[in-house]
Amino acid sequence: LDHIHVIFSVNGVIHYTKYDGSKWTSPIPIPDNQCGNTPSIDIDSNNFPHILSHVYIGPETIPYYHYFNGTSWVKDETINFSDFCISGNNFPQIVLVQNDYPHIFYKTSNSTTHALGEREWNGSTWTDSRILDNPLRGSDFFRAVRDQNNEIHAVWISGPDVYYNYTDQGIDN
């Protein structure tokens, strides 16, 4: 990464800017962004941003994934998970892994509990949800990052406890 990339929300619209080493670019709104709540960003190997956010539409919370392809912003229409949390706070996280494939963490929902779910893009489709913590007891806050070895580290609070999960050469620990 050779630039500082920043996303922020103004009146529910996500804006993007970056510092090129000498100045900040003018903030631009992400197109096709109905409303951006709690956006998360990661940068691919071409130094292009990928953004995950969510919006409230009626009684549902819908995830939105946008990425810059070098020319324009693209909205991914395939990210429509029936288990994406439809109530309460949800702070989805995006982490790009090998081949710049997105890997997301989000709060899941069913009729009685919330859990911390995880999905990844495998090049043609989103994988089924993998549950890291069920139920998610008392917290909506979690974070995920990728290290220099392309391993993902996730941390979250559930009730009074702090949890940590990481991949080590593709094996969860």
PDB file of C-alpha atoms in Angstrom, residues 24-143:
ATOM      1  CA  TRP A  24      -5.637  14.476  -0.368  1.00  0.00           C
ATOM      2  CA  THR A  25      -7.839  13.796  -3.378  1.00  0.00           C
ATOM      3  CA  SER A  26     -11.263  15.431  -3.426  1.00  0.00           C
ATOM      4  CA  PRO A  27     -13.771  13.153  -1.652  1.00  0.00           C
ATOM      5  CA  ILE A  28     -16.095  11.414  -4.091  1.00  0.00           C
ATOM      6  CA  PRO A  29     -19.421   9.753  -3.273  1.00  0.00           C
ATOM      7  CA  ILE A  30     -19.630   6.056  -4.071  1.00  0.00           C
ATOM      8  CA  PRO A  31     -22.203   5.681  -6.902  1.00  0.00           C
ATOM      9  CA  ASP A  32     -25.322   3.534  -6.461  1.00  0.00           C
ATOM     10  CA  ASN A  33     -24.923   3.912  -2.721  1.00  0.00           C
ATOM     11  CA  GLN A  34     -28.406   4.369  -1.296  1.00  0.00           C
ATOM     12  CA  CYS A  35     -27.162   4.766   2.236  1.00  0.00           C
ATOM     13  CA  GLY A  36     -23.905   3.743   3.761  1.00  0.00           C
ATOM     14  CA  ASN A  37     -23.718   2.610   7.347  1.00  0.00           C
ATOM     15  CA  THR A  38     -20.554   1.454   9.100  1.00  0.00           C
ATOM     16  CA  PRO A  39     -18.414   1.085   5.969  1.00  0.00           C
ATOM     17  CA  SER A  40     -15.340  -1.139   5.946  1.00  0.00           C
ATOM     18  CA  ILE A  41     -12.487  -0.848   3.452  1.00  0.00           C
ATOM     19  CA  ASP A  42      -9.581  -2.932   2.204  1.00  0.00           C
ATOM     20  CA  ILE A  43      -7.146  -2.277  -0.630  1.00  0.00           C
ATOM     21  CA  ASP A  44      -6.324  -4.820  -3.358  1.00  0.00           C
ATOM     22  CA  SER A  45      -2.962  -5.605  -4.937  1.00  0.00           C
ATOM     23  CA  ASN A  46      -3.557  -2.900  -7.596  1.00  0.00           C
ATOM     24  CA  ASN A  47      -4.049  -0.283  -4.845  1.00  0.00           C
ATOM     25  CA  PHE A  48      -7.805  -0.144  -5.586  1.00  0.00           C
ATOM     26  CA  PRO A  49     -10.350   0.145  -2.752  1.00  0.00           C
ATOM     27  CA  HIS A  50     -13.075  -2.409  -1.912  1.00  0.00           C
ATOM     28  CA  ILE A  51     -15.879  -1.239   0.376  1.00  0.00           C
ATOM     29  CA  LEU A  52     -18.481  -3.189   2.334  1.00  0.00           C
ATOM     30  CA  SER A  53     -21.378  -1.433   4.032  1.00  0.00           C
ATOM     31  CA  HIS A  54     -25.014  -2.018   4.820  1.00  0.00           C
ATOM     32  CA  VAL A  55     -28.268  -0.123   4.480  1.00  0.00           C
ATOM     33  CA  TYR A  56     -31.647  -0.307   6.131  1.00  0.00           C
ATOM     34  CA  ILE A  57     -34.419  -0.765   3.570  1.00  0.00           C
ATOM     35  CA  GLY A  58     -37.802  -1.238   5.158  1.00  0.00           C
ATOM     36  CA  PRO A  59     -37.494  -3.968   7.744  1.00  0.00           C
ATOM     37  CA  GLU A  60     -34.311  -5.431   6.198  1.00  0.00           C
ATOM     38  CA  THR A  61     -30.611  -4.701   6.390  1.00  0.00           C
ATOM     39  CA  ILE A  62     -28.952  -5.205   3.019  1.00  0.00           C
ATOM     40  CA  PRO A  63     -25.166  -5.606   2.535  1.00  0.00           C
ATOM     41  CA  TYR A  64     -23.517  -3.561  -0.205  1.00  0.00           C
ATOM     42  CA  TYR A  65     -20.132  -4.335  -1.736  1.00  0.00           C
ATOM     43  CA  HIS A  66     -18.458  -1.830  -4.083  1.00  0.00           C
ATOM     44  CA  TYR A  67     -15.002  -1.923  -5.607  1.00  0.00           C
ATOM     45  CA  PHE A  68     -12.993   0.283  -7.915  1.00  0.00           C
ATOM     46  CA  ASN A  69     -11.816  -1.541 -11.063  1.00  0.00           C
ATOM     47  CA  GLY A  70      -9.290   1.101 -12.159  1.00  0.00           C
ATOM     48  CA  THR A  71     -11.777   3.041 -14.262  1.00  0.00           C
ATOM     49  CA  SER A  72     -15.053   3.167 -12.356  1.00  0.00           C
ATOM     50  CA  TRP A  73     -16.881   1.948  -9.262  1.00  0.00           C
ATOM     51  CA  VAL A  74     -18.652  -1.412  -9.529  1.00  0.00           C
ATOM     52  CA  LYS A  75     -21.514  -2.539  -7.317  1.00  0.00           C
ATOM     53  CA  ASP A  76     -21.526  -6.298  -6.700  1.00  0.00           C
ATOM     54  CA  GLU A  77     -25.098  -7.532  -7.062  1.00  0.00           C
ATOM     55  CA  THR A  78     -24.322 -11.075  -5.858  1.00  0.00           C
ATOM     56  CA  ILE A  79     -23.923 -10.235  -2.185  1.00  0.00           C
ATOM     57  CA  ASN A  80     -27.426 -11.006  -0.961  1.00  0.00           C
ATOM     58  CA  PHE A  81     -27.346 -13.246   2.083  1.00  0.00           C
ATOM     59  CA  SER A  82     -30.585 -14.333   3.717  1.00  0.00           C
ATOM     60  CA  ASP A  83     -28.790 -14.661   7.064  1.00  0.00           C
ATOM     61  CA  PHE A  84     -27.445 -11.083   7.106  1.00  0.00           C
ATOM     62  CA  CYS A  85     -28.709  -9.514  10.335  1.00  0.00           C
ATOM     63  CA  ILE A  86     -31.933  -7.572   9.866  1.00  0.00           C
ATOM     64  CA  SER A  87     -32.072  -6.006  13.322  1.00  0.00           C
ATOM     65  CA  GLY A  88     -29.735  -4.274  15.716  1.00  0.00           C
ATOM     66  CA  ASN A  89     -26.329  -2.945  14.872  1.00  0.00           C
ATOM     67  CA  ASN A  90     -24.225  -4.696  12.286  1.00  0.00           C
ATOM     68  CA  PHE A  91     -20.635  -3.715  11.586  1.00  0.00           C
ATOM     69  CA  PRO A  92     -19.577  -5.830   8.594  1.00  0.00           C
ATOM     70  CA  GLN A  93     -15.874  -6.146   7.830  1.00  0.00           C
ATOM     71  CA  ILE A  94     -14.139  -6.844   4.536  1.00  0.00           C
ATOM     72  CA  VAL A  95     -10.680  -8.368   4.155  1.00  0.00           C
ATOM     73  CA  LEU A  96      -9.142  -9.164   0.761  1.00  0.00           C
ATOM     74  CA  VAL A  97      -7.215 -12.410   0.553  1.00  0.00           C
ATOM     75  CA  GLN A  98      -5.312 -14.296  -2.140  1.00  0.00           C
ATOM     76  CA  ASN A  99      -6.281 -13.221  -5.686  1.00  0.00           C
ATOM     77  CA  ASP A 100      -7.903 -10.129  -4.135  1.00  0.00           C
ATOM     78  CA  TYR A 101     -10.988 -12.179  -3.266  1.00  0.00           C
ATOM     79  CA  PRO A 102     -13.174 -10.539  -0.603  1.00  0.00           C
ATOM     80  CA  HIS A 103     -13.686 -12.286   2.704  1.00  0.00           C
ATOM     81  CA  ILE A 104     -16.412 -10.779   4.888  1.00  0.00           C
ATOM     82  CA  PHE A 105     -17.456 -10.996   8.513  1.00  0.00           C
ATOM     83  CA  TYR A 106     -20.944  -9.974   9.564  1.00  0.00           C
ATOM     84  CA  LYS A 107     -23.641 -10.414  12.162  1.00  0.00           C
ATOM     85  CA  THR A 108     -26.060 -13.172  11.179  1.00  0.00           C
ATOM     86  CA  SER A 109     -29.666 -13.402  12.209  1.00  0.00           C
ATOM     87  CA  ASN A 110     -32.247 -16.064  12.759  1.00  0.00           C
ATOM     88  CA  SER A 111     -35.440 -16.058  14.758  1.00  0.00           C
ATOM     89  CA  THR A 112     -33.789 -16.210  18.190  1.00  0.00           C
ATOM     90  CA  THR A 113     -30.050 -15.484  18.117  1.00  0.00           C
ATOM     91  CA  HIS A 114     -27.355 -13.489  16.403  1.00  0.00           C
ATOM     92  CA  ALA A 115     -24.034 -15.052  15.479  1.00  0.00           C
ATOM     93  CA  LEU A 116     -20.768 -13.926  13.945  1.00  0.00           C
ATOM     94  CA  GLY A 117     -20.720 -15.219  10.386  1.00  0.00           C
ATOM     95  CA  GLU A 118     -18.043 -15.327   7.761  1.00  0.00           C
ATOM     96  CA  ARG A 119     -18.181 -15.826   3.977  1.00  0.00           C
ATOM     97  CA  GLU A 120     -15.690 -15.539   1.179  1.00  0.00           C
ATOM     98  CA  TRP A 121     -15.740 -15.132  -2.583  1.00  0.00           C
ATOM     99  CA  ASN A 122     -14.166 -18.196  -4.229  1.00  0.00           C
ATOM    100  CA  GLY A 123     -13.911 -16.726  -7.731  1.00  0.00           C
ATOM    101  CA  SER A 124     -17.417 -17.641  -8.874  1.00  0.00           C
ATOM    102  CA  THR A 125     -19.760 -17.488  -5.878  1.00  0.00           C
ATOM    103  CA  TRP A 126     -19.974 -16.655  -2.173  1.00  0.00           C
ATOM    104  CA  THR A 127     -19.316 -19.610   0.126  1.00  0.00           C
ATOM    105  CA  ASP A 128     -21.896 -20.740   2.667  1.00  0.00           C
ATOM    106  CA  SER A 129     -21.793 -18.945   5.976  1.00  0.00           C
ATOM    107  CA  ARG A 130     -19.374 -20.278   8.558  1.00  0.00           C
ATOM    108  CA  ILE A 131     -20.304 -19.422  12.136  1.00  0.00           C
ATOM    109  CA  LEU A 132     -17.427 -18.241  14.339  1.00  0.00           C
ATOM    110  CA  ASP A 133     -19.502 -17.536  17.454  1.00  0.00           C
ATOM    111  CA  ASN A 134     -23.090 -18.558  18.122  1.00  0.00           C
ATOM    112  CA  PRO A 135     -24.808 -16.937  19.804  1.00  0.00           C
ATOM    113  CA  LEU A 136     -23.048 -13.595  19.662  1.00  0.00           C
ATOM    114  CA  ARG A 137     -23.576 -12.678  23.298  1.00  0.00           C
ATOM    115  CA  GLY A 138     -23.849  -8.996  24.035  1.00  0.00           C
ATOM    116  CA  SER A 139     -21.702  -7.350  21.386  1.00  0.00           C
ATOM    117  CA  ASP A 140     -21.935  -6.271  17.805  1.00  0.00           C
ATOM    118  CA  PHE A 141     -18.300  -5.213  17.492  1.00  0.00           C
ATOM    119  CA  PHE A 142     -15.730  -7.267  15.642  1.00  0.00           C
ATOM    120  CA  ARG A 143     -12.725  -6.530  13.469  1.00  0.00           C
TER     121      ARG A 143
END
